[in-house]
Short mmCIF file of C-alpha atoms in Angstrom, two decimals:
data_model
loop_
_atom_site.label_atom_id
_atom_site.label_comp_id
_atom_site.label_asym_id
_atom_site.label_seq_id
_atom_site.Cartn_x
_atom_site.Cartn_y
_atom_site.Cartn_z
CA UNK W 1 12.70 -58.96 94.61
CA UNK W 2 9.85 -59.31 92.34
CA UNK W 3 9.83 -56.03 91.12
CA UNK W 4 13.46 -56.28 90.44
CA UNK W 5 12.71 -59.87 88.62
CA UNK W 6 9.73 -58.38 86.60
CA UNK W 7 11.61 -55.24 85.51
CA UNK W 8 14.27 -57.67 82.86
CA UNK W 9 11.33 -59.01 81.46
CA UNK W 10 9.24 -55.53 80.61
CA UNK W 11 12.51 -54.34 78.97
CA UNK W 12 12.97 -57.59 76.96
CA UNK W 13 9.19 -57.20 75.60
CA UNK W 14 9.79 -53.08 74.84
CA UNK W 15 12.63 -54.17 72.81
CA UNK W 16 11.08 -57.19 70.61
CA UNK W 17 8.25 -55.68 70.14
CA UNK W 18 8.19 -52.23 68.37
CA UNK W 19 5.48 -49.69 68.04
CA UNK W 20 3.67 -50.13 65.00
CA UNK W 21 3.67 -47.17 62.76
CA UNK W 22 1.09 -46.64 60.03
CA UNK W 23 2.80 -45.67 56.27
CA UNK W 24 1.11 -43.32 53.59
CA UNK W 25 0.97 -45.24 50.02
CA UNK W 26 3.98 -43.50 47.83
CA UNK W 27 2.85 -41.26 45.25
CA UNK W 28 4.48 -43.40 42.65
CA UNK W 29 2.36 -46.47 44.00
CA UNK W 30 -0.75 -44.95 43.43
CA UNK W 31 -0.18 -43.51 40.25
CA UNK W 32 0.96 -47.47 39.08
CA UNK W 33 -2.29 -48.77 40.62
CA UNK W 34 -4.38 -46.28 39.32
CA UNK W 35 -2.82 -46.29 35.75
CA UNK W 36 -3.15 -50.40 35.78
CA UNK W 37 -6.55 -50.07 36.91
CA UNK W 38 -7.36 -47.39 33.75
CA UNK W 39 -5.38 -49.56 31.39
CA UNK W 40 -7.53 -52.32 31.78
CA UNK W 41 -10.72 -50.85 31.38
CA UNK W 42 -12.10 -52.74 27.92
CA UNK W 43 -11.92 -56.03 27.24
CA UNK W 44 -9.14 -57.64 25.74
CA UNK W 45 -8.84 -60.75 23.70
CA UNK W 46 -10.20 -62.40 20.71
CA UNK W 47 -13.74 -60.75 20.00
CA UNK W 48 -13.05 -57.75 22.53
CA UNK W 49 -13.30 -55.40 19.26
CA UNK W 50 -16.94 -55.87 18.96
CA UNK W 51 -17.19 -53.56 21.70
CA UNK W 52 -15.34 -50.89 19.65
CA UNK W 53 -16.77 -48.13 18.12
CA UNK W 54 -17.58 -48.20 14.74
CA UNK W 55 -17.80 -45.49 12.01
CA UNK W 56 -20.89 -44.89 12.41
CA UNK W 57 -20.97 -44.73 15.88
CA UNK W 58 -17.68 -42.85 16.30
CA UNK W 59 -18.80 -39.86 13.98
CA UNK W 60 -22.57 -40.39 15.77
CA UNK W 61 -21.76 -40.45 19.38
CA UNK W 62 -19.56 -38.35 21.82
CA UNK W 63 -16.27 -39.77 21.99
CA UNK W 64 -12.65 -38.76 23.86
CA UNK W 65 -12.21 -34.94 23.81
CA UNK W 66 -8.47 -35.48 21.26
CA UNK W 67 -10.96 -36.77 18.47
CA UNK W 68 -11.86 -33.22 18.23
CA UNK W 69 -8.78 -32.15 17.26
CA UNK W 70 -7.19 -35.14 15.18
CA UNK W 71 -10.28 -35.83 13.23
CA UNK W 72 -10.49 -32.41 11.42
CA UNK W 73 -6.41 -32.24 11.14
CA UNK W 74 -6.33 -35.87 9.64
CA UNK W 75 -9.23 -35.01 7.22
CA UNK W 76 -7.19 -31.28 6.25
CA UNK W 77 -4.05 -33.39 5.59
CA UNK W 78 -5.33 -36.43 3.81
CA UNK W 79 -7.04 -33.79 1.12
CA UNK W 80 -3.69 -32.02 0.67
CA UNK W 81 -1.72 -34.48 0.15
CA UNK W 82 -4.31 -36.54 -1.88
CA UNK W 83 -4.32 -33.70 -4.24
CA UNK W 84 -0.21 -33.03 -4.56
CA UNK W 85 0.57 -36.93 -5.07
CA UNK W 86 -2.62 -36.90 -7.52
CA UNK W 87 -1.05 -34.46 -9.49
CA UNK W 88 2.50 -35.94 -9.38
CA UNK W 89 0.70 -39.89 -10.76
CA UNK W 90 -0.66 -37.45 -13.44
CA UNK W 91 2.40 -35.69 -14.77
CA UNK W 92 4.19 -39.61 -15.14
CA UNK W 93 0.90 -40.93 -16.60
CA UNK W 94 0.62 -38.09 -19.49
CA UNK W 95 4.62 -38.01 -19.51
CA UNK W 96 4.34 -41.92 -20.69
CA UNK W 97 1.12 -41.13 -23.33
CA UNK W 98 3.10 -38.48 -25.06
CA UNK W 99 6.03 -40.55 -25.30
CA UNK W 100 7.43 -42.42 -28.61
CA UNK W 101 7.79 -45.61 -27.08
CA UNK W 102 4.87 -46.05 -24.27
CA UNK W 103 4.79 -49.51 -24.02
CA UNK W 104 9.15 -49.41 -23.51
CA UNK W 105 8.54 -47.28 -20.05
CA UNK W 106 5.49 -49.71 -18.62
CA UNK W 107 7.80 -51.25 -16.60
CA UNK W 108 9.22 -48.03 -15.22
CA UNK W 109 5.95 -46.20 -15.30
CA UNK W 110 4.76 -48.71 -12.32
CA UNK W 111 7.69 -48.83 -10.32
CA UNK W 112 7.81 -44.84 -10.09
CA UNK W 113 3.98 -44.45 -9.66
CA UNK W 114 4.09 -47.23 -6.37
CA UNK W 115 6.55 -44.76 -4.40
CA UNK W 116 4.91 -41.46 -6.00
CA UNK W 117 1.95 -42.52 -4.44
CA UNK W 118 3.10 -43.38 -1.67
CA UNK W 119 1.61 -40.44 0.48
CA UNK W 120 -1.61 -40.58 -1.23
CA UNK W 121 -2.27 -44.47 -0.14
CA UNK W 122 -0.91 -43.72 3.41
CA UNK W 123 -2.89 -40.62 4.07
CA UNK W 124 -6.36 -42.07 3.06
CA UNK W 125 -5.45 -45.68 5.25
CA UNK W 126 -4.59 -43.56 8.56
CA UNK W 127 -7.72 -41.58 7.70
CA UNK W 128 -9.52 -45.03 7.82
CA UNK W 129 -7.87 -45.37 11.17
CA UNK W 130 -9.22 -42.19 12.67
CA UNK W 131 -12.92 -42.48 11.33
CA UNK W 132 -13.31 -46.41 12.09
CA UNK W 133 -11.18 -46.76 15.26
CA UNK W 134 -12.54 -50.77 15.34
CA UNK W 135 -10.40 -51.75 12.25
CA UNK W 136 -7.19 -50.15 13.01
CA UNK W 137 -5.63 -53.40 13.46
CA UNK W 138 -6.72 -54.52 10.24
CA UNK W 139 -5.55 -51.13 8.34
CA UNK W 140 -1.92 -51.08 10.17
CA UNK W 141 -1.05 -54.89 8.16
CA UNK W 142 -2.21 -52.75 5.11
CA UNK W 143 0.18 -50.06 6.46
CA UNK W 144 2.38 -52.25 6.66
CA UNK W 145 2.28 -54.36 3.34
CA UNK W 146 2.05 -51.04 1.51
CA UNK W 147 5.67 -50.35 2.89
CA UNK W 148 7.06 -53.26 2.06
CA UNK W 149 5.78 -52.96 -1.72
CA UNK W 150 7.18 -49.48 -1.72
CA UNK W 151 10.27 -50.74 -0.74
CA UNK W 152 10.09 -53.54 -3.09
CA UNK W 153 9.33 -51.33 -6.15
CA UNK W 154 12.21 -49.07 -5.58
CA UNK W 155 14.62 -51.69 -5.36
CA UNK W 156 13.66 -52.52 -8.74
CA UNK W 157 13.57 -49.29 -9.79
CA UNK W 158 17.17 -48.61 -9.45
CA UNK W 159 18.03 -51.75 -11.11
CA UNK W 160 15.49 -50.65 -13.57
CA UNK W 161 18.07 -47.58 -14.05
CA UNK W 162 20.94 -49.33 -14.17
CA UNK W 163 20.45 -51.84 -16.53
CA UNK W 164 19.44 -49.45 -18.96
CA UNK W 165 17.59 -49.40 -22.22
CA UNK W 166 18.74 -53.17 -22.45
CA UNK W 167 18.43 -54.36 -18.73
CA UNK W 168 21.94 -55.91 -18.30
CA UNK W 169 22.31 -54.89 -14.60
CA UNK W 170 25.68 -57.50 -14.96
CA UNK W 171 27.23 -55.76 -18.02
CA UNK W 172 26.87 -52.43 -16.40
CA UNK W 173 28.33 -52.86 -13.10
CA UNK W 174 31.33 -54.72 -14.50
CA UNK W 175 31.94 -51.71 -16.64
CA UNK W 176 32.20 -49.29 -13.38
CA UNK W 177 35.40 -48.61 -11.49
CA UNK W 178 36.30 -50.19 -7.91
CA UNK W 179 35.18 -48.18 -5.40
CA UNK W 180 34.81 -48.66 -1.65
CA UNK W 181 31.15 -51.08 -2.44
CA UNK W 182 30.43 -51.25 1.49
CA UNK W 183 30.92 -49.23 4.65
CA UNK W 184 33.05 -52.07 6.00
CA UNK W 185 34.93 -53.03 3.09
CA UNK W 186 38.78 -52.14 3.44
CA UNK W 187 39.52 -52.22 -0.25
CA UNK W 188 38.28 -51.21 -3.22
CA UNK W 189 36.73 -53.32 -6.19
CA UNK W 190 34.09 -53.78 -8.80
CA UNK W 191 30.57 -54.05 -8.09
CA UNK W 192 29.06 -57.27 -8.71
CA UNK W 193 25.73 -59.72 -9.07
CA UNK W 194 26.68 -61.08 -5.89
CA UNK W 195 26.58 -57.25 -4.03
CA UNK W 196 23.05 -57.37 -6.22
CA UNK W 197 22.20 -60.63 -4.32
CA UNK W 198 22.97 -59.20 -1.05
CA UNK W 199 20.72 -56.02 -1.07
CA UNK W 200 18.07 -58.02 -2.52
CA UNK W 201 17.98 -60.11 0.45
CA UNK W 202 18.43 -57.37 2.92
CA UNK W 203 15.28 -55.92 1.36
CA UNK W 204 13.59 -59.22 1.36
CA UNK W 205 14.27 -60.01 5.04
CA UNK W 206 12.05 -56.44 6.21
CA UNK W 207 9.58 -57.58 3.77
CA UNK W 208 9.17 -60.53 5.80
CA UNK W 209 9.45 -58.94 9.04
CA UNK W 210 7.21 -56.15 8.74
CA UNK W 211 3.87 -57.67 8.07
CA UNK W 212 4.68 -60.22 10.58
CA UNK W 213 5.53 -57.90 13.26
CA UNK W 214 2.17 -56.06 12.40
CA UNK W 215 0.23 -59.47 12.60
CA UNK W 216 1.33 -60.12 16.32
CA UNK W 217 0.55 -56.59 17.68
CA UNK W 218 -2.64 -58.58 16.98
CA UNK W 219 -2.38 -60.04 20.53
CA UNK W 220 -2.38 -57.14 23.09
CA UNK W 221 -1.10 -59.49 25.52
CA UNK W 222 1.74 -60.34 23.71
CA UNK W 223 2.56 -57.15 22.01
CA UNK W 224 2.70 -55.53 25.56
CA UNK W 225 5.02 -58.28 26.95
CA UNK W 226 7.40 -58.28 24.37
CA UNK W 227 7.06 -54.62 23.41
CA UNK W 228 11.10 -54.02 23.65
CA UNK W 229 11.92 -57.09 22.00
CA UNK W 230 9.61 -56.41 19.11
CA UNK W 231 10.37 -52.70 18.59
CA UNK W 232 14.26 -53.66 18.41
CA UNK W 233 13.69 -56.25 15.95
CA UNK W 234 11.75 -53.87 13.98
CA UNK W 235 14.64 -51.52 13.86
CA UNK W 236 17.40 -53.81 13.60
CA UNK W 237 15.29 -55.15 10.11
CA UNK W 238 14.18 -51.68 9.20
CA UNK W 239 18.24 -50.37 9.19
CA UNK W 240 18.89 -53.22 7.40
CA UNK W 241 17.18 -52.58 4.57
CA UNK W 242 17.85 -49.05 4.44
CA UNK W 243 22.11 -49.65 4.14
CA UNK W 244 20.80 -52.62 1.49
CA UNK W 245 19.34 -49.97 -0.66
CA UNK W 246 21.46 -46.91 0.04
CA UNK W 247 24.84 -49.26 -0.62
CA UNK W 248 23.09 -50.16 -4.13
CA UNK W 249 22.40 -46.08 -5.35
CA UNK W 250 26.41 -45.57 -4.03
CA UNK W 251 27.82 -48.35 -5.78
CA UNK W 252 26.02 -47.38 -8.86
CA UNK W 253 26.73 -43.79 -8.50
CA UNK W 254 27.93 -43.31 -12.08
CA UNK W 255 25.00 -44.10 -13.66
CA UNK W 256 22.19 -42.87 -11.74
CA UNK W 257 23.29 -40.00 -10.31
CA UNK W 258 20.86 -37.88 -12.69
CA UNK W 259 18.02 -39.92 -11.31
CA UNK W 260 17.77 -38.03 -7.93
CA UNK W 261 17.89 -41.44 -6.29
CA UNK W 262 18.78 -39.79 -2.84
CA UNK W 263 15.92 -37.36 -2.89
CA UNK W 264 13.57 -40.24 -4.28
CA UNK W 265 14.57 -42.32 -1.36
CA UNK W 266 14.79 -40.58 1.53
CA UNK W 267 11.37 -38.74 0.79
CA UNK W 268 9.84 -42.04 0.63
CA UNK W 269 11.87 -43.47 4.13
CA UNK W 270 10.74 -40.22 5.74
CA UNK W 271 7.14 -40.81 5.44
CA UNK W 272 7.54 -44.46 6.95
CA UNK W 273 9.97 -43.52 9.33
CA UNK W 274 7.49 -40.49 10.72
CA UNK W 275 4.53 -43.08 11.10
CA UNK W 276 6.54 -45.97 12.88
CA UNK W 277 8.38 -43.56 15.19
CA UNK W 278 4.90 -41.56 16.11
CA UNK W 279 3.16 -45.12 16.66
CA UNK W 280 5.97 -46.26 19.19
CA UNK W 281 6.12 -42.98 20.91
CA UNK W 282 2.33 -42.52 21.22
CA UNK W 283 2.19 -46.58 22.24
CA UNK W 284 4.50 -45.47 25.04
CA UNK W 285 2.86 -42.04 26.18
CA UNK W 286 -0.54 -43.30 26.24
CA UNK W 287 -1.36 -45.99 28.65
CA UNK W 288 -4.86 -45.55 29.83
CA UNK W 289 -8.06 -46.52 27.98
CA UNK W 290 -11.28 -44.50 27.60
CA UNK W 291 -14.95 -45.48 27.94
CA UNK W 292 -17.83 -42.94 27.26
CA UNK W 293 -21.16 -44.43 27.21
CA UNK W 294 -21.69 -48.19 25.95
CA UNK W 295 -17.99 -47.60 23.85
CA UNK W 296 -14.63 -48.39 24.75
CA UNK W 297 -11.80 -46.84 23.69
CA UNK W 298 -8.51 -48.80 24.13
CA UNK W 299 -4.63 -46.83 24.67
CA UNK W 300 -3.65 -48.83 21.76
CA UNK W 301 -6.85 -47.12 19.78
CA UNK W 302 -5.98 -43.73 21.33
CA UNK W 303 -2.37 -44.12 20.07
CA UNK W 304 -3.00 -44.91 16.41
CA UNK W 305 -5.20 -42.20 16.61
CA UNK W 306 -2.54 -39.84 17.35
CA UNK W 307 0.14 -41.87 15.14
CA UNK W 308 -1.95 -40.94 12.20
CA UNK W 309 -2.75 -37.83 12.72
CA UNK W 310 0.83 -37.30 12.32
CA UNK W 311 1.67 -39.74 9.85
CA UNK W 312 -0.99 -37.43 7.23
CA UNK W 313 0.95 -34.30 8.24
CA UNK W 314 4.14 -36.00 7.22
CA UNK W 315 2.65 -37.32 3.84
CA UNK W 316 1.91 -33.60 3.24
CA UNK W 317 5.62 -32.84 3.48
CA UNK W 318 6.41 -35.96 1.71
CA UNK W 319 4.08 -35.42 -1.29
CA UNK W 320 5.65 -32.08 -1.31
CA UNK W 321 9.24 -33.78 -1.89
CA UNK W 322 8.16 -36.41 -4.69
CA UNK W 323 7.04 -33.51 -6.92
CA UNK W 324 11.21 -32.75 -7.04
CA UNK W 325 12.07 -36.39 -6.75
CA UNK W 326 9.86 -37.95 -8.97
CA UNK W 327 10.29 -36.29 -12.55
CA UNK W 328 8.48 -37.14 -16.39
CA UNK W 329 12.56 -37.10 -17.55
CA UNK W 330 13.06 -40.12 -15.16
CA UNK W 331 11.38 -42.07 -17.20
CA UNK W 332 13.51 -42.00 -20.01
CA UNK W 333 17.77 -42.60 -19.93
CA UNK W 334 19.86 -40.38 -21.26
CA UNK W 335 20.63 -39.65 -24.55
CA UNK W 336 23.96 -41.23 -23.87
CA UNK W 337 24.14 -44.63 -23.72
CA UNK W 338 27.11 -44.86 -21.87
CA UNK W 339 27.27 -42.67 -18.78
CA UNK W 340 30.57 -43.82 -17.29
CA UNK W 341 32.56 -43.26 -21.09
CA UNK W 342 31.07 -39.65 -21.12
CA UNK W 343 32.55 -39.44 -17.58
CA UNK W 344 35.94 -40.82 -18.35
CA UNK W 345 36.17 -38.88 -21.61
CA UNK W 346 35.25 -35.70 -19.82
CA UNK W 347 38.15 -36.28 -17.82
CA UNK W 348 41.29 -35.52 -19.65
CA UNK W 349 39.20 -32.88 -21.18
CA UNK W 350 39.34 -30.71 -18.25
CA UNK W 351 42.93 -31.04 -17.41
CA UNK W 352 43.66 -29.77 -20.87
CA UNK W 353 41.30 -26.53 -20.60
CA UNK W 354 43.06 -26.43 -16.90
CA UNK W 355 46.16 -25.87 -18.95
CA UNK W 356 44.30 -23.41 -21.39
CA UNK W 357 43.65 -20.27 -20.14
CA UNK W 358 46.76 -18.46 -19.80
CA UNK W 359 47.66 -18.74 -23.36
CA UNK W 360 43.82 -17.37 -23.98
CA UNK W 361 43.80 -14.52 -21.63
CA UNK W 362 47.23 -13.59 -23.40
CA UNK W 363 45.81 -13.51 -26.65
#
């Protein structure tokens, strides 16, 4: 009877209470603990980049094994581009000297030299970036405000050509034909000041943006929290700004198509595009910091490292496409004052040598 009475109660402690089994950490675990652990390795905060390395001390002292490789492809870059936008500013700058009227194209002298240049400025700030890794925060706001000026200039650029020799950007858009103005317009009409008005303030709003998104990658702590939020917002702004401007060169087609607008604008936009899309991918990619010695290098140091490496390599292909985009003749408007007559003349003209040729191959 008592073993019989015992037995229940062996069976009822086998069942609640079961053999402990010991589990091996996941791989996935370990790689998360171990890449938190390397993230984290310099200091963070306000006054963390005194720890950074410095020019001197960067070029002086042994640093992560990639600055081998970016340093001397930044440097090769930044010199060839430097010396194709160099020589496109020169051709505009002895294009206006030679001209009758030098002090007529100031205005359009500067706004083509800002987005000629555009490669040379670039390439030398994300050169900055690579030999003094400590002020790269500093140098991406100048990045950043550069953009926005290049942006800026352009816009007035194109309403520099459209206005003309006497700068009525009204007169001359109420003399084109309608036309399908936007993407999501269903009819067609006359440009007007008030499509002007819009672009403008599609431009304005990434001017605004930008350099504010650039100030707030300030905080590490709150750039890396909000990194999703902030990279759509960037887009979202950035695609704004690019339909503001590419709406203005289609709606003013007639006038400006000799201008090369489209080749002056997307070879600027590629060059901008190419350094914020390397910066986000390399931001993503890289996620461990580096310290050799008494420096500290962090992933976000590492990755504008690599962003500019790129960025100069683009500027080379860039500075390549402003030498066809940005011309001496652009500074001057055509001999005819009024573009859209010559096109509506030319018109009829064609149908009647469309009806011409039999009777000349007859005689």
């Amino acid at each position: 009877l008592r073993r019989s009475s015992s037995r229940p109660d062996a069976c009822a402690l086998r069942k609640k209470a079961p053999p402990l089994r010991a589990r091996a950490p996941s791989i996935m675990s370990v790689r998360s603990t171990v890449a938190a652990l390397n993230s984290t390795v310099c200091p963070r905060g306000v006054g963390a980049a005194v720890e950074w390395p410095t020019l001197l001390e960067h070029l002086t002292s042994p640093g992560p094994e990639a600055y081998e490789y970016l340093l001397p492809v930044t440097v090769a870059c930044t010199a060839i581009a430097a010396a194709i936008s160099a020589r496109t500013v020169a051709r505009l700058l002895l294009a206006a000297r030679k001209s009758e009227a030098p002090g007529l194209l100031q205005p359009r002298l500067v706004l083509m030299m800002i987005p000629s240049a555009a490669p040379l400025v670039i390439a030398f700030l994300e050169l900055a970036i690579v030999l003094a890794p400590r002020s790269w925060k500093v140098l991406h706001i100048v990045v950043a405000c550069f953009e926005v000026i290049c942006f800026w200039a352009f816009l007035r650029l194109l309403l520099n050509f459209i206005g003309g020799p006497t700068g009525d950007v009204a007169a001359t858009l109420a003399r084109i034909a309608p036309r399908r103005v936007w993407r999501c317009s269903r009819r067609d009409r006359a440009p007007g000041m008030w499509d002007v008005r819009l672009v403008q303030a599609m431009v304005a709003q990434f001017m605004i943006v930008l350099p504010a998104l650039a100030a707030i990658e300030l905080d590490e702590h709150l750039a890396e929290t909000r990194y999703t939020l902030w990279a759509a917002v960037h887009i979202v702004s950035l695609v704004s700004c690019v339909v503001a401007e590419l709406s203005l060169i289609r709606m003013a087609d007639d006038i400006i198509e000799h201008h090369n607008c489209h080749l002056k604008f997307w070879s600027m936009k590629t060059l901008f595009i190419g350094n914020m899309a390397s910066f986000r991918i390399a931001g993503r990619v890289i996620q461990s910091d580096q310290r050799i010695g008494e420096l500290c290098y962090t992933h976000e140091t590492l990755a504008a490292g690599w962003s500019a490496a790129i960025t100069t390599f683009i500027a080379v292909v860039v500075a390549a496409l402003i030498v066809c985009g940005f011309k001496p003749k652009d500074l001057q408007d055509p001999q005819d004052p009024d573009p859209i007559a010559q096109r509506n003349d030319g018109e009829p003209q064609q149908v009647e040598e469309g009806l011409q040729p039999a009777s000349g191959r007859s005689a």
